[in-house]
Coordinates of C-alpha atoms and ligand atoms in Angstrom, one line a residue:
X1 CA -4.4 25.3 -6.9
X2 CA -3.5 24.0 -3.4
X3 CA -1.2 21.0 -3.4
X4 CA -2.6 17.5 -2.9
X5 CA -0.9 14.8 -0.8
X6 CA -1.3 11.1 -0.8
X7 CA -1.0 10.1 2.8
X8 CA -4.0 7.8 3.1
X9 CA -6.8 6.8 0.7
X10 CA -9.3 8.6 3.0
X11 CA -8.8 11.9 1.1
X12 CA -9.6 10.4 -2.3
X13 CA -13.1 10.1 -3.8
X14 CA -14.3 7.1 -5.7
X15 CA -14.0 9.1 -8.9
X16 CA -10.5 10.2 -8.1
X17 CA -9.3 6.7 -7.2
X18 CA -10.9 5.2 -10.4
X19 CA -9.2 7.9 -12.4
X20 CA -5.8 7.0 -10.9
X21 CA -6.4 3.4 -11.7
X22 CA -7.3 4.2 -15.2
X23 CA -4.3 6.4 -15.6
X24 CA -2.1 3.6 -14.4
X25 CA -3.8 1.1 -16.8
X26 CA -3.4 3.5 -19.7
X27 CA 0.3 4.0 -18.9
X28 CA 0.9 0.2 -18.6
X29 CA -0.7 -0.3 -22.0
X30 CA 1.5 2.3 -23.6
X31 CA 4.4 3.6 -21.5
X32 CA 5.6 5.9 -24.3
X33 CA 2.7 8.4 -23.8
X34 CA 4.1 10.2 -20.8
X35 CA 7.8 10.0 -21.8
X36 CA 9.6 13.0 -20.3
X37 CA 6.3 14.4 -18.9
X38 CA 8.3 15.3 -15.7
X39 CA 11.5 16.4 -17.4
X40 CA 13.5 18.6 -15.1
X41 CA 11.6 17.8 -12.0
X42 CA 13.2 16.4 -8.8
X43 CA 11.7 14.0 -6.3
X44 CA 13.0 13.6 -2.7
X45 CA 12.7 10.2 -1.1
X46 CA 13.0 9.9 2.7
X47 CA 13.2 6.3 3.7
X48 CA 13.4 5.4 7.4
X49 CA 12.9 1.7 6.8
X50 CA 14.1 -0.7 4.1
X51 CA 12.2 -1.2 0.9
X52 CA 12.6 -3.1 -2.3
X53 CA 9.3 -2.5 -4.3
X54 CA 8.4 0.9 -3.1
X55 CA 11.8 2.5 -3.4
X56 CA 12.6 0.9 -6.8
X57 CA 9.2 1.5 -8.4
X58 CA 9.1 5.1 -7.2
X59 CA 12.6 5.7 -8.5
X60 CA 12.1 3.9 -11.8
X61 CA 8.8 5.7 -12.4
X62 CA 10.5 9.0 -11.8
X63 CA 13.2 8.1 -14.3
X64 CA 10.8 6.9 -16.9
X65 CA 9.0 10.3 -16.7
X66 CA 12.2 12.2 -17.1
X67 CA 12.5 13.2 -13.4
X68 CA 15.4 12.8 -11.0
X69 CA 14.9 11.0 -7.7
X70 CA 17.1 11.5 -4.7
X71 CA 17.1 8.6 -2.2
X72 CA 17.7 9.8 1.4
X73 CA 18.3 7.2 4.2
X74 CA 18.5 8.5 7.8
X75 CA 22.2 8.2 7.5
X76 CA 22.3 10.6 4.6
X77 CA 20.4 13.6 6.1
X78 CA 20.5 15.7 9.2
X79 CA 17.2 14.0 10.2
X80 CA 19.4 11.2 11.6
X81 CA 21.2 13.8 13.8
X82 CA 18.1 15.5 15.1
X83 CA 17.1 18.1 12.6
X84 CA 13.3 18.5 12.9
X85 CA 10.9 17.0 10.4
X86 CA 9.3 20.4 10.1
X87 CA 12.5 22.2 9.1
X88 CA 13.5 19.3 6.8
X89 CA 10.1 19.7 5.0
X90 CA 10.6 23.4 4.6
X91 CA 14.2 23.0 3.3
X92 CA 13.4 20.1 0.9
X93 CA 10.5 22.0 -0.5
X94 CA 12.9 24.6 -1.8
X95 CA 14.8 22.0 -3.8
X96 CA 12.3 19.2 -4.9
X97 CA 8.9 19.1 -6.5
X98 CA 7.6 16.2 -4.5
X99 CA 8.5 14.3 -1.4
X100 CA 7.9 10.6 -0.9
X101 CA 8.5 9.2 2.6
X102 CA 8.5 5.9 4.4
X103 CA 8.3 6.5 8.2
X104 CA 7.9 4.7 11.5
X105 CA 5.4 7.3 12.8
X106 CA 2.5 8.4 10.5
X107 CA 2.5 11.7 12.4
X108 CA 5.9 12.5 10.8
X109 CA 4.3 12.1 7.4
X110 CA 1.6 14.5 8.3
X111 CA 4.2 17.0 9.6
X112 CA 6.1 16.7 6.3
X113 CA 2.9 17.4 4.4
X114 CA 1.9 20.3 6.7
X115 CA 5.2 22.1 6.7
X116 CA 6.3 21.3 3.2
X117 CA 4.9 23.2 0.2
X118 CA 5.2 20.2 -2.2
X119 CA 3.0 17.1 -2.5
X120 CA 3.9 14.3 -0.2
X121 CA 3.4 10.6 -1.0
X122 CA 3.2 8.0 1.7
X123 CA 5.7 5.3 0.9
X124 CA 4.4 3.3 4.0
X125 CA 3.9 4.3 7.6
X126 CA 3.0 2.4 10.7
X127 CA -0.7 3.2 10.0
X128 CA -1.2 3.1 6.3
X129 CA 0.2 1.9 2.9
X130 CA -2.0 3.5 0.3
X131 CA 0.5 3.3 -2.5
X132 CA 0.5 -0.5 -2.2
X133 CA -3.3 -0.7 -2.2
X134 CA -3.5 1.4 -5.3
X135 CA -1.4 -1.2 -7.1
X136 CA -3.6 -4.0 -5.5
X137 CA -6.8 -2.4 -6.7
X138 CA -5.3 -2.0 -10.2
X139 CA -4.4 -5.7 -10.2
X140 CA -7.9 -6.7 -9.1
X141 CA -9.4 -4.5 -11.8
X142 CA -7.2 -6.3 -14.4
X143 CA -8.1 -9.7 -13.1
X144 CA -11.8 -9.2 -12.1
X145 CA -13.0 -6.2 -14.0
X146 CA -15.5 -4.2 -11.9
X147 CA -14.4 -3.8 -8.3
X148 CA -17.8 -3.0 -6.8
X149 CA -19.2 -6.0 -4.9
X150 CA -16.0 -8.0 -4.9
X151 CA -15.3 -9.8 -1.6
X152 CA -11.7 -9.4 -0.4
X153 CA -10.6 -11.4 2.7
X154 CA -7.5 -10.2 4.5
X155 CA -6.1 -12.9 6.7
X156 CA -3.5 -11.9 9.3
X157 CA -2.7 -8.8 11.3
X158 CA -5.9 -6.8 11.1
X159 CA -4.3 -3.9 13.0
X160 CA -1.5 -3.3 10.5
X161 CA -1.0 -0.7 7.7
X162 CA -2.1 -3.0 4.9
X163 CA -5.4 -4.1 6.6
X164 CA -6.2 -0.5 7.3
X165 CA -5.6 0.7 3.7
X166 CA -7.4 -2.2 2.2
X167 CA -10.4 -1.5 4.4
X168 CA -10.4 2.1 3.4
X169 CA -9.9 1.5 -0.3
X170 CA -12.5 -1.2 -0.3
X171 CA -15.1 1.0 1.4
X172 CA -14.5 3.8 -1.1
X173 CA -14.9 1.5 -4.1
X174 CA -17.9 -0.6 -2.7
X175 CA -16.1 -3.8 -2.0
X176 CA -16.8 -6.1 0.9
X177 CA -13.7 -6.3 3.0
X178 CA -13.4 -9.1 5.5
X179 CA -10.6 -9.3 8.1
X180 CA -9.7 -12.6 9.7
X181 CA -7.5 -11.8 12.7
X182 CA -6.9 -13.0 16.3
X183 CA -8.6 -11.2 19.2
X184 CA -6.7 -8.0 19.9
X185 CA -5.6 -7.3 16.3
X186 CA -8.7 -5.5 15.0
X187 CA -8.4 -2.4 12.8
X188 CA -8.1 0.9 14.6
X189 CA -11.2 3.0 15.5
X190 CA -10.6 5.7 12.9
X191 CA -10.5 3.0 10.2
X192 CA -13.8 1.4 11.4
X193 CA -15.3 4.9 11.6
X194 CA -14.3 5.8 8.1
X195 CA -15.8 2.6 6.7
X196 CA -19.0 3.3 8.5
X197 CA -19.2 6.9 7.4
X198 CA -18.7 5.8 3.8
X199 CA -21.4 3.1 4.0
X200 CA -18.7 0.5 3.4
X201 CA -18.8 -3.2 4.4
X202 CA -16.1 -4.3 6.8
X203 CA -16.5 -7.6 8.7
X204 CA -14.1 -8.8 11.3
X205 CA -13.8 -12.6 11.8
X206 CA -11.7 -14.7 14.2
X207 CA -12.2 -17.8 12.1
X208 CA -10.2 -17.7 8.9
X209 CA -12.1 -20.5 7.2
X210 CA -15.4 -18.7 7.7
X211 CA -13.9 -15.5 6.5
X212 CA -12.6 -16.8 3.1
X213 CA -15.8 -18.6 2.2
X214 CA -17.0 -17.1 -1.1
X215 CA -14.1 -14.6 -1.3
X216 CA -12.9 -13.3 -4.7
X217 CA -9.6 -12.5 -3.3
X218 CA -7.5 -13.9 -0.3
X219 CA -4.9 -11.4 0.9
X220 CA -2.2 -11.7 3.5
X221 CA 0.8 -9.8 4.8
X222 CA 3.6 -10.4 7.2
X223 CA 2.8 -11.2 10.8
X224 CA 5.6 -9.0 12.1
X225 CA 5.6 -5.6 10.4
X226 CA 8.6 -3.3 10.4
X227 CA 8.6 -1.7 13.8
X228 CA 6.8 -4.6 15.5
X229 CA 9.9 -6.8 15.9
X230 CA 9.9 -6.7 19.7
X231 CA 6.5 -8.5 19.7
X232 CA 7.8 -11.2 17.3
X233 CA 7.3 -14.2 19.7
X234 CA 3.7 -13.4 20.7
X235 CA 2.8 -12.6 17.2
X236 CA 4.1 -15.8 15.7
X237 CA 2.0 -17.7 18.2
X238 CA -1.1 -15.6 17.8
X239 CA -1.1 -15.7 13.9
X240 CA -0.2 -19.4 13.5
X241 CA -3.8 -20.5 12.9
X242 CA -4.1 -17.7 10.3
X243 CA -1.6 -19.1 7.7
X244 CA -2.9 -19.0 4.1
X245 CA -2.2 -22.6 3.0
X246 CA -3.8 -24.5 0.2
X247 CA -6.5 -25.9 2.4
X248 CA -7.6 -22.4 3.4
X249 CA -7.2 -20.9 -0.1
X250 CA -9.4 -23.7 -1.6
X251 CA -12.3 -22.6 0.6
X252 CA -12.5 -19.3 -1.3
X253 CA -14.3 -19.1 -4.7
X254 CA -13.0 -21.4 -7.4
X255 CA -11.6 -18.4 -9.3
X256 CA -10.3 -16.5 -6.3
X257 CA -6.9 -14.8 -6.6
X258 CA -4.2 -14.8 -3.9
X259 CA -2.6 -11.5 -3.1
X260 CA 0.3 -10.3 -0.9
X261 CA 2.0 -7.0 -0.8
X262 CA 5.3 -8.7 -0.4
X263 CA 7.9 -9.3 1.0
X264 CA 6.4 -12.8 1.8
X265 CA 7.7 -15.0 4.6
X266 CA 7.0 -18.4 3.1
X267 CA 5.7 -21.0 5.6
X268 CA 4.7 -18.3 8.0
X269 CA 1.8 -16.3 6.7
X270 CA 1.7 -18.1 3.3
X271 CA 2.9 -21.5 2.0
X272 CA 4.7 -21.7 -1.3
X273 CA 1.8 -23.8 -2.7
X274 CA -0.4 -20.7 -2.5
X275 CA 2.3 -18.0 -3.2
X276 CA 3.2 -19.9 -6.4
X277 CA -0.4 -21.0 -7.3
X278 CA -1.7 -20.4 -10.8
X279 CA -4.1 -18.0 -9.2
X280 CA -1.5 -16.1 -7.3
X281 CA -1.1 -12.5 -8.6
X282 CA 1.6 -11.4 -6.3
X283 CA 4.1 -10.4 -9.0
X284 CA 1.5 -8.5 -11.0
X285 CA 0.8 -6.5 -7.8
X286 CA 4.5 -5.8 -7.6
X287 CA 4.7 -4.8 -11.2
X288 CA 1.7 -2.5 -10.8
X289 CA 3.6 -0.6 -8.2
X290 CA 5.5 1.0 -11.1
X291 CA 2.4 1.9 -13.1
X292 CA 0.5 3.3 -10.2
X293 CA 3.6 5.3 -9.1
X294 CA 3.6 6.9 -12.6
X295 CA -0.1 7.7 -12.2
X296 CA 0.4 9.2 -8.8
X297 CA 3.2 11.5 -10.0
X298 CA 1.2 12.6 -13.0
X299 CA -1.8 13.3 -10.9
X300 CA -0.1 15.1 -8.0
X301 CA 2.4 17.1 -10.2
X302 CA 0.5 17.7 -13.4
X303 CA -3.1 17.4 -12.3
X304 CA -3.6 14.6 -14.8
Ligands
LIG401 N1 5.2 -4.0 -0.7 C1 6.1 -3.1 -0.3 O1 5.9 -2.0 0.0 O2 7.4 -3.7 -0.4 P1 8.7 -2.9 0.0 O3 8.8 -2.9 1.5 O4 9.8 -3.8 -0.6 O5 8.7 -1.6 -0.5
LIG402 N1 2.9 -4.6 7.0 C1 4.2 -4.6 6.4 C2 4.1 -4.2 5.0 C3 5.4 -4.3 4.2 C4 5.3 -3.8 2.8 C5 5.1 -3.7 7.1 O1 4.8 -2.6 7.5 O2 6.3 -4.1 7.4

Protein backbone atom coordinates (compact mmCIF):
# COMPACT_ATOMS: atom_id res chain seq x y z
CA UNK A 1 0.00 0.00 0.00
CA UNK A 2 1.33 3.45 -0.84
CA UNK A 3 1.71 5.86 2.04
CA UNK A 4 -0.92 8.47 2.71
CA UNK A 5 -0.11 12.02 3.79
CA UNK A 6 -2.27 14.60 5.54
CA UNK A 7 -1.22 17.88 3.91
CA UNK A 8 -4.65 19.35 3.16
CA UNK A 9 -8.18 18.02 3.53
CA UNK A 10 -8.48 18.07 -0.27
CA UNK A 11 -7.20 14.50 -0.57
CA UNK A 12 -9.77 13.08 1.83
CA UNK A 13 -13.22 11.86 0.86
CA UNK A 14 -16.34 12.51 2.88
CA UNK A 15 -16.27 8.87 4.06
CA UNK A 16 -12.63 9.05 5.09
CA UNK A 17 -13.12 12.30 7.00
CA UNK A 18 -16.19 10.95 8.81
CA UNK A 19 -14.22 7.80 9.59
CA UNK A 20 -11.42 9.89 11.15
CA UNK A 21 -13.95 11.84 13.20
CA UNK A 22 -15.61 8.66 14.43
CA UNK A 23 -12.24 7.15 15.30
CA UNK A 24 -11.39 10.25 17.34
CA UNK A 25 -14.78 10.13 19.08
CA UNK A 26 -14.32 6.44 19.83
CA UNK A 27 -10.88 7.12 21.30
CA UNK A 28 -12.17 10.03 23.39
CA UNK A 29 -14.90 7.81 24.84
CA UNK A 30 -12.41 5.08 25.77
CA UNK A 31 -8.72 6.05 25.57
CA UNK A 32 -7.67 2.59 26.77
CA UNK A 33 -8.57 0.87 23.48
CA UNK A 34 -5.49 1.86 21.51
CA UNK A 35 -3.05 1.74 24.38
CA UNK A 36 0.38 0.82 22.98
CA UNK A 37 -1.00 0.49 19.43
CA UNK A 38 2.15 2.28 18.20
CA UNK A 39 4.64 0.74 20.59
CA UNK A 40 8.16 0.98 19.19
CA UNK A 41 7.29 3.59 16.55
CA UNK A 42 9.01 6.96 16.26
CA UNK A 43 7.59 10.27 15.09
CA UNK A 44 9.72 13.17 13.87
CA UNK A 45 8.36 16.68 14.48
CA UNK A 46 9.85 19.53 12.43
CA UNK A 47 8.56 22.85 13.76
CA UNK A 48 9.69 26.08 12.06
CA UNK A 49 7.18 28.15 14.05
CA UNK A 50 6.08 28.15 17.71
CA UNK A 51 3.17 25.99 18.83
CA UNK A 52 1.34 25.12 22.02
CA UNK A 53 -1.65 22.99 21.00
CA UNK A 54 -0.30 21.29 17.91
CA UNK A 55 3.05 20.34 19.34
CA UNK A 56 1.76 19.18 22.71
CA UNK A 57 -1.26 17.29 21.35
CA UNK A 58 0.84 15.48 18.71
CA UNK A 59 3.51 14.61 21.28
CA UNK A 60 1.00 13.55 23.93
CA UNK A 61 -0.97 11.48 21.41
CA UNK A 62 2.22 9.69 20.36
CA UNK A 63 3.09 8.97 23.98
CA UNK A 64 -0.41 7.67 24.73
CA UNK A 65 -0.13 5.20 21.86
CA UNK A 66 3.28 4.01 22.99
CA UNK A 67 5.28 5.85 20.30
CA UNK A 68 8.22 8.18 20.81
CA UNK A 69 8.13 11.69 19.37
CA UNK A 70 11.24 13.76 18.62
CA UNK A 71 10.71 17.53 18.50
CA UNK A 72 13.05 19.30 16.09
CA UNK A 73 13.24 23.09 15.99
CA UNK A 74 15.29 24.75 13.22
CA UNK A 75 18.06 25.20 15.79
CA UNK A 76 18.25 21.46 16.35
CA UNK A 77 18.67 20.20 12.80
CA UNK A 78 20.93 20.94 9.84
CA UNK A 79 17.88 22.44 8.11
CA UNK A 80 18.74 25.61 10.00
CA UNK A 81 22.22 25.51 8.41
CA UNK A 82 21.04 24.97 4.88
CA UNK A 83 20.62 21.20 4.43
CA UNK A 84 17.88 20.74 1.86
CA UNK A 85 14.37 19.72 2.76
CA UNK A 86 14.62 16.91 0.19
CA UNK A 87 17.68 15.35 1.83
CA UNK A 88 16.19 15.88 5.29
CA UNK A 89 13.08 13.99 4.20
CA UNK A 90 15.15 11.10 2.84
CA UNK A 91 17.29 10.90 5.98
CA UNK A 92 14.47 11.18 8.51
CA UNK A 93 12.53 8.49 6.64
CA UNK A 94 15.32 6.06 7.53
CA UNK A 95 14.75 6.69 11.24
CA UNK A 96 11.14 7.60 11.86
CA UNK A 97 7.75 6.13 10.93
CA UNK A 98 5.96 9.44 10.40
CA UNK A 99 6.91 13.10 10.05
CA UNK A 100 4.81 15.98 11.23
CA UNK A 101 5.87 19.46 10.18
CA UNK A 102 4.89 23.09 10.78
CA UNK A 103 6.35 25.23 8.03
CA UNK A 104 6.30 28.76 6.65
CA UNK A 105 6.03 27.61 3.04
CA UNK A 106 3.51 24.91 2.19
CA UNK A 107 5.79 23.85 -0.69
CA UNK A 108 8.30 22.56 1.86
CA UNK A 109 5.66 20.26 3.25
CA UNK A 110 4.94 18.95 -0.24
CA UNK A 111 8.67 18.39 -0.74
CA UNK A 112 8.91 16.49 2.56
CA UNK A 113 6.02 14.28 1.50
CA UNK A 114 7.39 13.76 -2.01
CA UNK A 115 10.95 12.92 -1.02
CA UNK A 116 10.24 11.11 2.23
CA UNK A 117 8.94 7.56 2.28
CA UNK A 118 6.86 7.93 5.46
CA UNK A 119 3.49 9.67 5.96
CA UNK A 120 3.65 13.42 6.55
CA UNK A 121 1.14 15.35 8.68
CA UNK A 122 0.70 19.09 8.17
CA UNK A 123 1.06 20.69 11.59
CA UNK A 124 0.21 24.08 9.97
CA UNK A 125 1.56 25.82 6.90
CA UNK A 126 1.03 29.29 5.47
CA UNK A 127 -1.76 27.85 3.30
CA UNK A 128 -3.59 25.20 5.34
CA UNK A 129 -4.21 23.91 8.87
CA UNK A 130 -6.14 20.67 8.32
CA UNK A 131 -5.26 19.11 11.71
CA UNK A 132 -7.01 21.99 13.46
CA UNK A 133 -10.07 21.70 11.24
CA UNK A 134 -10.33 17.99 11.97
CA UNK A 135 -10.62 18.84 15.69
CA UNK A 136 -13.10 21.61 14.88
CA UNK A 137 -15.31 19.28 12.87
CA UNK A 138 -15.19 16.75 15.71
CA UNK A 139 -16.23 19.48 18.15
CA UNK A 140 -19.11 20.55 15.90
CA UNK A 141 -20.22 16.94 15.60
CA UNK A 142 -20.26 16.64 19.40
CA UNK A 143 -22.21 19.86 19.83
CA UNK A 144 -24.51 19.79 16.82
CA UNK A 145 -24.72 16.17 15.64
CA UNK A 146 -24.99 15.92 11.86
CA UNK A 147 -22.64 18.32 10.09
CA UNK A 148 -24.44 18.41 6.76
CA UNK A 149 -26.33 21.67 6.23
CA UNK A 150 -24.72 23.47 9.19
CA UNK A 151 -23.85 27.12 8.58
CA UNK A 152 -20.37 28.14 9.75
CA UNK A 153 -19.36 31.78 9.47
CA UNK A 154 -15.66 32.56 9.63
CA UNK A 155 -15.06 36.22 10.49
CA UNK A 156 -11.59 37.63 9.85
CA UNK A 157 -8.71 36.90 7.50
CA UNK A 158 -10.40 35.02 4.66
CA UNK A 159 -7.07 34.42 2.95
CA UNK A 160 -5.42 32.60 5.84
CA UNK A 161 -4.75 28.91 6.52
CA UNK A 162 -7.76 28.45 8.82
CA UNK A 163 -10.27 30.00 6.43
CA UNK A 164 -8.92 27.84 3.59
CA UNK A 165 -9.10 24.59 5.54
CA UNK A 166 -12.55 25.35 6.94
CA UNK A 167 -13.80 26.09 3.42
CA UNK A 168 -12.39 22.81 2.14
CA UNK A 169 -13.60 20.70 5.07
CA UNK A 170 -17.02 22.32 4.94
CA UNK A 171 -17.35 21.61 1.22
CA UNK A 172 -16.45 17.95 1.67
CA UNK A 173 -19.00 17.51 4.46
CA UNK A 174 -21.84 19.53 2.92
CA UNK A 175 -21.74 22.52 5.26
CA UNK A 176 -22.42 26.12 4.22
CA UNK A 177 -19.26 28.09 4.89
CA UNK A 178 -19.48 31.87 4.92
CA UNK A 179 -16.41 34.07 5.09
CA UNK A 180 -16.74 37.63 6.33
CA UNK A 181 -13.56 39.44 5.37
CA UNK A 182 -12.40 42.85 4.11
CA UNK A 183 -11.82 43.44 0.40
CA UNK A 184 -8.49 41.93 -0.61
CA UNK A 185 -8.56 39.02 1.86
CA UNK A 186 -10.63 36.50 -0.06
CA UNK A 187 -9.67 32.80 -0.11
CA UNK A 188 -7.17 31.81 -2.80
CA UNK A 189 -8.28 30.64 -6.23
CA UNK A 190 -7.45 26.97 -5.68
CA UNK A 191 -9.66 26.93 -2.56
CA UNK A 192 -12.61 28.50 -4.42
CA UNK A 193 -12.04 26.04 -7.26
CA UNK A 194 -12.04 23.05 -4.92
CA UNK A 195 -15.29 24.14 -3.31
CA UNK A 196 -16.90 24.62 -6.71
CA UNK A 197 -15.70 21.26 -8.02
CA UNK A 198 -17.10 19.55 -4.95
CA UNK A 199 -20.46 21.31 -5.20
CA UNK A 200 -19.80 23.04 -1.87
CA UNK A 201 -21.34 26.29 -0.66
CA UNK A 202 -18.87 29.07 0.08
CA UNK A 203 -20.14 32.64 0.36
CA UNK A 204 -17.85 35.63 0.79
CA UNK A 205 -19.24 38.66 2.63
CA UNK A 206 -17.76 42.03 3.46
CA UNK A 207 -20.40 42.77 6.10
CA UNK A 208 -19.90 40.57 9.19
CA UNK A 209 -23.43 41.25 10.52
CA UNK A 210 -25.01 39.93 7.36
CA UNK A 211 -22.63 36.94 7.34
CA UNK A 212 -23.45 35.70 10.86
CA UNK A 213 -27.24 35.92 10.43
CA UNK A 214 -28.63 32.42 10.97
CA UNK A 215 -25.19 30.86 11.55
CA UNK A 216 -24.83 27.70 13.69
CA UNK A 217 -21.23 28.56 14.39
CA UNK A 218 -19.22 31.77 14.44
CA UNK A 219 -15.49 31.16 13.98
CA UNK A 220 -12.57 33.54 14.14
CA UNK A 221 -8.79 33.48 14.11
CA UNK A 222 -5.95 35.95 14.64
CA UNK A 223 -5.70 38.95 12.34
CA UNK A 224 -1.95 38.54 11.99
CA UNK A 225 -0.90 34.98 11.29
CA UNK A 226 2.62 33.69 11.89
CA UNK A 227 4.65 34.97 8.95
CA UNK A 228 2.41 38.04 8.35
CA UNK A 229 3.96 40.19 11.08
CA UNK A 230 5.34 42.78 8.64
CA UNK A 231 1.73 43.66 7.67
CA UNK A 232 0.58 44.09 11.25
CA UNK A 233 -0.40 47.76 11.04
CA UNK A 234 -2.50 47.52 7.90
CA UNK A 235 -4.14 44.32 9.09
CA UNK A 236 -5.14 45.76 12.47
CA UNK A 237 -6.86 48.61 10.64
CA UNK A 238 -8.50 46.43 7.97
CA UNK A 239 -9.91 43.84 10.42
CA UNK A 240 -11.09 46.22 13.13
CA UNK A 241 -14.73 46.14 11.91
CA UNK A 242 -14.53 42.31 11.92
CA UNK A 243 -14.18 41.80 15.69
CA UNK A 244 -16.40 39.06 17.11
CA UNK A 245 -18.02 40.83 20.05
CA UNK A 246 -21.24 40.05 21.89
CA UNK A 247 -23.30 42.28 19.62
CA UNK A 248 -22.13 40.38 16.54
CA UNK A 249 -22.32 36.92 18.15
CA UNK A 250 -25.91 37.56 19.22
CA UNK A 251 -26.92 38.02 15.59
CA UNK A 252 -26.18 34.34 14.92
CA UNK A 253 -28.68 31.60 15.86
CA UNK A 254 -29.76 31.45 19.51
CA UNK A 255 -27.89 28.17 19.95
CA UNK A 256 -24.84 29.14 17.85
CA UNK A 257 -21.44 28.14 19.18
CA UNK A 258 -18.31 30.28 19.13
CA UNK A 259 -15.12 28.70 17.84
CA UNK A 260 -11.48 29.79 17.60
CA UNK A 261 -8.45 27.66 16.79
CA UNK A 262 -6.47 29.63 19.41
CA UNK A 263 -4.23 31.33 20.36
CA UNK A 264 -6.76 34.16 20.83
CA UNK A 265 -5.86 37.82 20.99
CA UNK A 266 -8.59 39.05 23.26
CA UNK A 267 -10.00 42.47 22.38
CA UNK A 268 -8.61 42.14 18.88
CA UNK A 269 -10.45 39.45 16.87
CA UNK A 270 -12.64 38.40 19.83
CA UNK A 271 -13.78 39.96 23.09
CA UNK A 272 -13.62 38.01 26.37
CA UNK A 273 -17.42 38.17 26.59
CA UNK A 274 -17.57 35.91 23.55
CA UNK A 275 -14.45 33.80 24.20
CA UNK A 276 -15.76 32.98 27.70
CA UNK A 277 -19.44 32.77 26.68
CA UNK A 278 -21.41 29.70 27.78
CA UNK A 279 -21.67 28.80 24.10
CA UNK A 280 -17.94 29.17 23.45
CA UNK A 281 -16.39 25.77 22.70
CA UNK A 282 -12.79 26.91 22.25
CA UNK A 283 -11.32 24.62 24.90
CA UNK A 284 -13.23 21.61 23.58
CA UNK A 285 -11.64 22.29 20.22
CA UNK A 286 -8.25 22.44 21.91
CA UNK A 287 -8.88 19.15 23.73
CA UNK A 288 -10.05 17.50 20.54
CA UNK A 289 -6.68 18.20 18.95
CA UNK A 290 -5.42 15.31 21.08
CA UNK A 291 -8.14 12.85 20.07
CA UNK A 292 -7.91 13.72 16.40
CA UNK A 293 -4.11 13.41 16.53
CA UNK A 294 -4.59 9.85 17.81
CA UNK A 295 -7.05 9.15 14.97
CA UNK A 296 -4.62 10.53 12.39
CA UNK A 297 -1.73 8.40 13.65
CA UNK A 298 -3.88 5.27 13.73
CA UNK A 299 -5.21 5.93 10.24
CA UNK A 300 -1.92 6.84 8.58
CA UNK A 301 0.25 4.25 10.33
CA UNK A 302 -2.08 1.31 10.94
CA UNK A 303 -4.72 1.96 8.28
CA UNK A 304 -7.39 2.02 10.95
N1 LIG B 1 -4.41 26.06 17.07
C1 LIG B 1 -3.09 25.81 16.99
O1 LIG B 1 -2.60 25.22 16.01
O2 LIG B 1 -2.38 26.26 18.05
P1 LIG B 1 -0.79 26.21 18.22
O3 LIG B 1 -0.22 27.27 17.30
O4 LIG B 1 -0.57 26.52 19.67
O5 LIG B 1 -0.31 24.86 17.84
N1 LIG C 1 -3.77 31.59 11.27
C1 LIG C 1 -2.97 31.33 12.44
C2 LIG C 1 -3.34 30.01 13.06
C3 LIG C 1 -2.63 29.69 14.34
C4 LIG C 1 -3.00 28.35 14.89
C5 LIG C 1 -1.50 31.35 12.08
O1 LIG C 1 -1.12 30.79 11.04
O2 LIG C 1 -0.71 31.94 12.83
